[in-house]
Amino acid sequence: MRRLWGLTERAVRRGQSHAELTSHTNFSESTEAVLNLVCTTCGKPCRSKTEMDLHTKRTGHGDFTDKTMETAKPIELEAPKAADAVEESPGGAESSDLSQEMVVPDVDKSLFEQLESMGFPPARATRALHYSGNSSIEAAINWVAEHEDDPDIDQMPLVPVNDKKEASKPSLTPEEVKKKAQELRERARKKKEEEEKRMEREREKERIRIGKELLEAKRMEEENERKRIMALRKAEKEEEKRAREKIRQKLEEDKAERRRKLGLPPEEPSAPKPASPVPEKKSAFLPVRPATKAERMRDCLRSLKQTHKDDDAKVKRAFQTLLTYIGNVARNPDEEKFRKIRLNNQTFQDRVGSVRGGIEFLEICGFEKQEGDEFLFLAREKIDMAVLNSAGSELNSAIANPFFGVL
């Protein structure tokens, strides 16, 4: 209310000064009505709902009195005429002056001196003690901290004479002051504990949320890994199935070839197979088909993988080096440098010569030892592109298949 009165007083003075300078006396109010909501606890005036909500948030005071209509008065910009002032009755003038007279409110002197010794200006100390109810130093300091941004914080507060008389009361006893300070400290402690509990709940919620996200991410990773392993196993089974089918077809072809050589008619695929009689001892020995070079290469690579199963990097390096040698010969069959390998070469020994089956694989592809086992050499006329292609296919399969040589 004091703040609103001060703003109105300044507006009136400015209007009167403008009227004296320009002789303009016709003024109209251009601002919206200002609320005057007074806190019943500490007397803080609030001019809007926003300011009232902010004050409640800061102090916890939620009880306000609406005094907007009491302070709303018409603004008189023209100075009162002397004749009108003379015609007023003495009694009426004295009554009007008494009702409008504003004085500095009384505050506790000991508390006032303590605030001054702390460095607070007299006006600020008086205002803080007045609006905090002269209760304690702590209450006054809290009031200053809450209202330090008020434009009239360093203006001496004024109250009507009647309000001063009604507000005059004996100061609190030391016991009451001590009790009041204890209540304030207890209230601040409880508020701090509640705030700490609230923050702890928030932190616990955040920890739970992060834990759930980590568990979900781990579950998704395990699910993806499981799907990847299943896909690899499925691909391995498909490869084994194709290999068995090729072997079966090859056996059928060999069987048909043997029947043709023996002069027997081809076997009807739809005819039921008769029960095979017990073979006689003389016909029990059938010619065994020698293993093809592709099968020997596969067995050689499988043996290499199983021999060095604890060193996957070494096995993979050997496979890639063999693939490089075979590829160079297949792409450049006329270049002798690609068909001749020095056995005591350190790089060759580290990658191929030191692993079991490396030199044997090259010999299956056509390489031969020469010059006292110092070189591996593949003669130009002995190059078989079909054999080299089969070797490349077997090496690619061994490199790409993670289960090669395991089963």
XYZ file of C-alpha atoms in Angstrom:
407
model
C 0.000 0.000 0.000
C 2.868 2.396 0.844
C 4.501 1.619 -2.481
C 1.257 2.317 -4.363
C 0.799 5.571 -2.450
C 4.356 6.641 -3.324
C 3.841 5.956 -7.039
C 0.561 7.881 -7.045
C 2.199 10.826 -5.239
C 4.998 11.011 -7.811
C 2.503 10.897 -10.675
C 0.540 13.782 -9.141
C 3.697 15.889 -8.716
C 4.719 15.306 -12.306
C 1.260 16.265 -13.526
C 1.260 19.459 -11.479
C 4.723 20.434 -12.787
C 3.551 19.881 -16.366
C 0.447 22.001 -15.698
C 2.548 24.892 -14.308
C 4.901 24.866 -17.311
C 2.345 24.461 -20.122
C -0.958 25.663 -18.547
C -2.441 22.307 -19.538
C -4.911 21.254 -16.902
C -6.995 18.610 -18.659
C -5.580 15.175 -17.785
C -7.046 11.693 -18.100
C -5.767 8.533 -16.482
C -4.267 6.166 -19.103
C -3.111 3.226 -16.933
C -5.098 0.252 -15.850
C -6.270 -0.147 -12.294
C -3.586 -1.463 -9.935
C -4.484 -4.089 -7.347
C -3.536 -3.633 -3.707
C -3.311 -7.104 -2.174
C -1.736 -6.896 1.292
C -0.184 -9.930 2.979
C -1.796 -10.359 6.389
C 1.341 -12.026 7.762
C 4.085 -9.541 6.926
C 2.175 -6.584 5.386
C 3.813 -6.886 1.959
C 1.700 -5.095 -0.724
C 1.299 -6.861 -4.053
C 0.065 -4.986 -7.126
C -0.867 -8.034 -9.241
C -1.730 -11.706 -9.058
C 1.743 -12.572 -10.395
C 3.458 -10.597 -7.638
C 1.186 -12.236 -5.063
C 2.046 -15.736 -6.376
C 5.768 -14.895 -6.320
C 5.518 -13.644 -2.721
C 3.678 -16.834 -1.693
C 6.338 -18.972 -3.356
C 9.161 -17.146 -1.575
C 7.698 -16.888 1.916
C 4.885 -19.417 2.101
C 2.393 -16.656 3.064
C -0.895 -17.364 1.357
C -3.368 -15.090 3.162
C -3.943 -11.670 1.486
C -6.388 -8.813 2.018
C -7.754 -6.923 -0.989
C -7.516 -3.164 -0.226
C -7.740 -1.956 -3.784
C -10.975 -0.004 -3.244
C -9.693 1.568 -0.019
C -6.649 3.152 -1.688
C -8.346 4.117 -4.962
C -8.786 7.908 -4.824
C -9.311 10.466 -7.572
C -6.194 12.375 -8.540
C -6.427 16.160 -8.171
C -3.984 17.778 -10.562
C -5.060 21.372 -10.020
C -3.858 23.097 -6.880
C -6.670 23.943 -4.452
C -7.779 27.577 -4.544
C -6.920 29.814 -1.656
C -10.530 30.906 -1.211
C -11.660 27.333 -0.826
C -8.947 26.760 1.765
C -10.088 29.829 3.739
C -13.736 28.799 3.645
C -12.973 25.392 5.216
C -13.874 25.146 8.880
C -11.027 24.904 11.369
C -12.369 21.729 12.847
C -12.720 20.081 9.461
C -9.164 21.053 8.420
C -7.708 19.711 11.625
C -9.622 16.458 11.170
C -8.475 16.134 7.533
C -4.843 16.915 8.428
C -4.950 14.396 11.259
C -6.380 11.642 9.039
C -3.758 12.250 6.326
C -0.758 12.781 8.628
C 1.967 10.126 8.036
C 4.678 9.351 10.565
C 7.597 6.952 10.883
C 6.517 3.769 12.710
C 8.064 2.850 16.032
C 10.466 -0.105 15.977
C 12.444 -1.968 18.596
C 15.485 0.197 19.368
C 17.789 -2.648 20.366
C 17.021 -4.561 17.174
C 17.367 -1.330 15.173
C 20.813 -0.668 16.667
C 21.897 -4.249 15.898
C 20.839 -3.883 12.255
C 22.669 -0.548 11.988
C 25.809 -2.125 13.435
C 25.564 -4.776 10.694
C 25.698 -2.050 8.031
C 21.993 -1.717 7.109
C 20.847 1.858 6.295
C 18.385 3.356 8.827
C 15.500 3.413 6.331
C 16.041 -0.218 5.329
C 16.420 -1.335 8.954
C 13.245 0.528 9.976
C 11.279 -0.924 7.063
C 12.501 -4.452 7.754
C 11.658 -4.306 11.484
C 8.257 -2.731 10.833
C 7.113 -5.254 8.206
C 8.579 -8.245 10.065
C 6.641 -7.293 13.214
C 9.689 -6.372 15.349
C 10.017 -10.076 16.093
C 13.727 -10.814 15.706
C 16.931 -9.945 13.863
C 16.587 -13.125 11.783
C 13.076 -12.237 10.632
C 14.185 -8.716 9.672
C 17.175 -10.005 7.696
C 14.948 -12.550 5.924
C 12.528 -9.753 5.022
C 15.373 -7.659 3.556
C 16.593 -10.661 1.517
C 13.113 -11.211 0.092
C 12.462 -7.529 -0.743
C 15.935 -6.301 -1.719
C 14.733 -5.746 -5.305
C 11.875 -3.418 -4.239
C 12.444 0.131 -5.582
C 11.403 1.685 -2.247
C 13.566 -0.583 -0.090
C 15.692 2.401 1.071
C 12.768 4.773 1.662
C 11.660 5.459 5.219
C 8.293 3.755 5.794
C 5.355 5.971 6.797
C 2.145 4.980 8.537
C -0.923 7.012 9.511
C -0.982 8.332 13.049
C -3.971 6.145 13.917
C -2.206 3.027 12.625
C 0.833 3.944 14.690
C -1.257 4.228 17.826
C -2.970 0.940 17.154
C 0.337 -0.774 16.333
C 2.148 0.573 19.383
C 2.592 -2.236 21.803
C 5.296 -3.323 24.191
C 8.228 -5.112 22.566
C 8.578 -8.838 23.011
C 10.360 -10.196 26.036
C 13.710 -11.981 25.550
C 12.003 -15.310 26.191
C 9.405 -14.580 23.502
C 12.099 -13.450 21.082
C 14.083 -16.620 21.758
C 10.990 -18.763 21.293
C 10.120 -16.978 18.041
C 13.665 -17.442 16.719
C 13.553 -21.113 17.688
C 10.269 -21.538 15.776
C 11.779 -19.868 12.711
C 14.845 -22.084 12.836
C 12.703 -25.182 13.272
C 10.524 -24.149 10.333
C 13.610 -23.549 8.162
C 15.053 -26.918 9.185
C 11.851 -28.753 8.300
C 11.659 -26.959 4.981
C 15.267 -27.928 4.215
C 14.601 -31.568 5.161
C 11.537 -31.663 2.927
C 13.530 -30.210 0.051
C 16.310 -32.776 0.559
C 13.765 -35.616 0.610
C 12.189 -34.317 -2.569
C 15.587 -34.106 -4.293
C 16.453 -37.625 -3.111
C 13.188 -38.932 -4.588
C 13.988 -37.216 -7.865
C 17.483 -38.700 -7.906
C 16.089 -42.164 -7.123
C 13.607 -41.856 -9.994
C 16.441 -40.838 -12.313
C 18.556 -43.806 -11.195
C 15.645 -46.189 -11.795
C 15.042 -44.721 -15.245
C 18.719 -45.039 -16.219
C 18.812 -48.607 -14.869
C 15.783 -49.567 -16.961
C 17.345 -48.040 -20.076
C 20.604 -49.953 -19.485
C 18.741 -53.220 -18.969
C 16.712 -52.653 -22.127
C 19.857 -51.847 -24.128
C 21.573 -54.983 -22.795
C 18.519 -57.098 -23.630
C 18.438 -55.739 -27.174
C 22.160 -56.410 -27.596
C 21.765 -60.003 -26.385
C 18.751 -60.492 -28.659
C 20.699 -59.203 -31.675
C 23.659 -61.440 -30.812
C 21.338 -64.442 -30.499
C 19.784 -63.695 -33.888
C 23.234 -63.322 -35.450
C 24.399 -66.691 -34.074
C 21.180 -68.355 -35.266
C 21.698 -66.898 -38.732
C 25.294 -68.177 -38.810
C 24.199 -71.650 -37.707
C 21.458 -71.674 -40.302
C 23.932 -70.682 -43.015
C 26.306 -73.417 -41.822
C 23.538 -76.005 -41.947
C 22.557 -74.894 -45.432
C 26.183 -75.209 -46.530
C 26.441 -78.706 -45.028
C 23.177 -79.652 -46.692
C 24.449 -78.498 -50.081
C 27.729 -80.370 -49.513
C 25.890 -83.598 -48.638
C 23.686 -83.182 -51.695
C 26.742 -82.786 -53.924
C 28.321 -85.885 -52.391
C 25.107 -87.837 -52.900
C 24.917 -86.762 -56.528
C 28.563 -87.672 -57.011
C 27.947 -91.121 -55.490
C 24.974 -91.629 -57.820
C 27.089 -90.645 -60.781
C 29.889 -93.009 -59.735
C 27.387 -95.787 -59.214
C 25.922 -95.261 -62.663
C 29.426 -95.195 -64.161
C 30.304 -98.498 -62.508
C 27.089 -100.092 -63.798
C 27.933 -98.848 -67.275
C 31.433 -100.309 -67.128
C 30.054 -103.642 -65.889
C 27.555 -103.708 -68.755
C 24.525 -103.438 -66.480
C 21.460 -101.435 -67.502
C 20.965 -98.103 -65.736
C 18.992 -98.330 -62.525
C 15.400 -97.188 -62.680
C 14.985 -94.328 -60.182
C 11.329 -95.191 -59.492
C 11.841 -98.975 -59.222
C 11.938 -100.277 -55.660
C 15.403 -101.291 -54.616
C 15.708 -105.027 -53.989
C 17.160 -106.239 -50.801
C 20.889 -106.296 -51.229
C 22.194 -109.888 -50.995
C 25.101 -110.737 -48.834
C 28.126 -110.142 -51.027
C 30.532 -112.935 -51.589
C 34.084 -112.613 -50.462
C 35.393 -112.441 -53.994
C 33.162 -109.494 -54.981
C 33.425 -107.709 -51.641
C 36.409 -105.597 -52.728
C 35.254 -102.742 -54.949
C 37.589 -100.123 -56.388
C 37.797 -97.061 -54.110
C 37.514 -93.708 -55.855
C 40.558 -91.596 -55.058
C 39.899 -88.283 -53.327
C 39.768 -85.304 -55.675
C 42.168 -82.409 -55.327
C 39.372 -80.179 -54.021
C 38.652 -82.659 -51.232
C 42.365 -82.944 -50.429
C 42.610 -79.146 -50.302
C 39.601 -78.977 -47.970
C 41.065 -81.670 -45.711
C 44.397 -79.865 -45.688
C 42.783 -76.535 -44.686
C 40.613 -78.248 -42.079
C 43.690 -79.940 -40.579
C 45.500 -76.584 -40.511
C 42.554 -74.954 -38.719
C 42.248 -77.738 -36.129
C 46.005 -77.849 -35.482
C 46.124 -74.107 -34.705
C 42.597 -73.701 -33.300
C 43.893 -71.641 -30.379
C 45.370 -68.958 -32.693
C 42.603 -67.748 -35.023
C 44.676 -64.768 -36.184
C 47.513 -67.022 -37.357
C 45.115 -69.343 -39.199
C 43.359 -66.446 -40.923
C 46.706 -64.898 -41.923
C 47.835 -68.237 -43.420
C 44.583 -68.585 -45.408
C 44.848 -65.028 -46.772
C 48.537 -65.514 -47.736
C 47.758 -68.760 -49.583
C 44.879 -67.020 -51.360
C 47.283 -64.239 -52.427
C 49.802 -66.749 -53.880
C 47.074 -68.643 -55.782
C 45.455 -65.434 -57.021
C 48.743 -64.013 -58.326
C 49.440 -67.181 -60.320
C 45.866 -67.310 -61.696
C 45.989 -63.664 -62.811
C 49.587 -63.737 -64.120
C 50.386 -67.289 -65.232
C 53.305 -66.128 -67.433
C 55.107 -64.275 -64.635
C 57.751 -66.556 -63.132
C 58.161 -64.429 -60.019
C 54.631 -65.381 -58.933
C 55.305 -69.102 -59.559
C 58.514 -69.292 -57.526
C 58.619 -69.072 -53.707
C 61.778 -69.117 -51.575
C 61.189 -71.487 -48.657
C 63.623 -69.782 -46.259
C 61.965 -66.377 -46.773
C 61.136 -65.047 -43.308
C 57.704 -63.675 -44.292
C 56.769 -66.971 -45.967
C 57.931 -68.938 -42.937
C 55.971 -66.735 -40.494
C 52.745 -66.900 -42.491
C 52.720 -70.292 -44.275
C 55.882 -72.348 -43.765
C 55.556 -72.566 -39.978
C 51.934 -73.783 -40.006
C 51.151 -77.419 -40.552
C 49.570 -78.005 -43.967
C 50.589 -74.712 -45.637
C 53.286 -76.149 -47.936
C 51.182 -79.273 -48.531
C 48.319 -77.103 -49.850
C 50.649 -75.402 -52.355
C 51.954 -78.795 -53.490
C 48.383 -79.947 -54.145
C 47.963 -76.874 -56.352
C 51.002 -77.975 -58.436
C 54.011 -76.424 -56.714
C 57.107 -78.621 -56.473
C 60.289 -78.339 -54.425
C 63.447 -77.607 -56.377
C 67.145 -76.831 -55.908
C 67.632 -78.838 -52.781
C 64.252 -77.941 -51.284
C 65.179 -74.275 -51.412
C 62.309 -73.177 -53.667
C 58.697 -74.056 -54.421
C 58.190 -73.777 -58.172
C 55.116 -74.162 -60.389
C 56.015 -74.879 -63.990
C 54.090 -72.968 -66.658
C 52.956 -76.120 -68.436
C 51.665 -77.619 -65.150
C 49.315 -74.742 -64.352
C 45.735 -76.041 -64.139
C 43.280 -73.142 -63.928
C 40.507 -75.449 -62.718
C 42.687 -76.551 -59.799
C 43.620 -72.929 -59.004
C 39.935 -71.908 -59.114
C 39.029 -74.764 -56.795
C 41.830 -73.713 -54.429
C 40.553 -70.115 -54.409
C 36.992 -71.270 -53.699
C 38.109 -73.492 -50.817
C 40.191 -70.688 -49.296
C 37.345 -68.169 -49.600
C 34.957 -70.640 -47.982
C 37.402 -71.298 -45.134
C 37.896 -67.552 -44.531
C 34.206 -66.588 -44.716
C 32.785 -69.555 -42.764
C 33.345 -69.028 -38.982
C 32.496 -72.708 -38.327
C 34.934 -74.107 -40.865
C 36.954 -76.917 -39.355
C 34.980 -76.827 -36.079
C 32.406 -79.522 -36.782
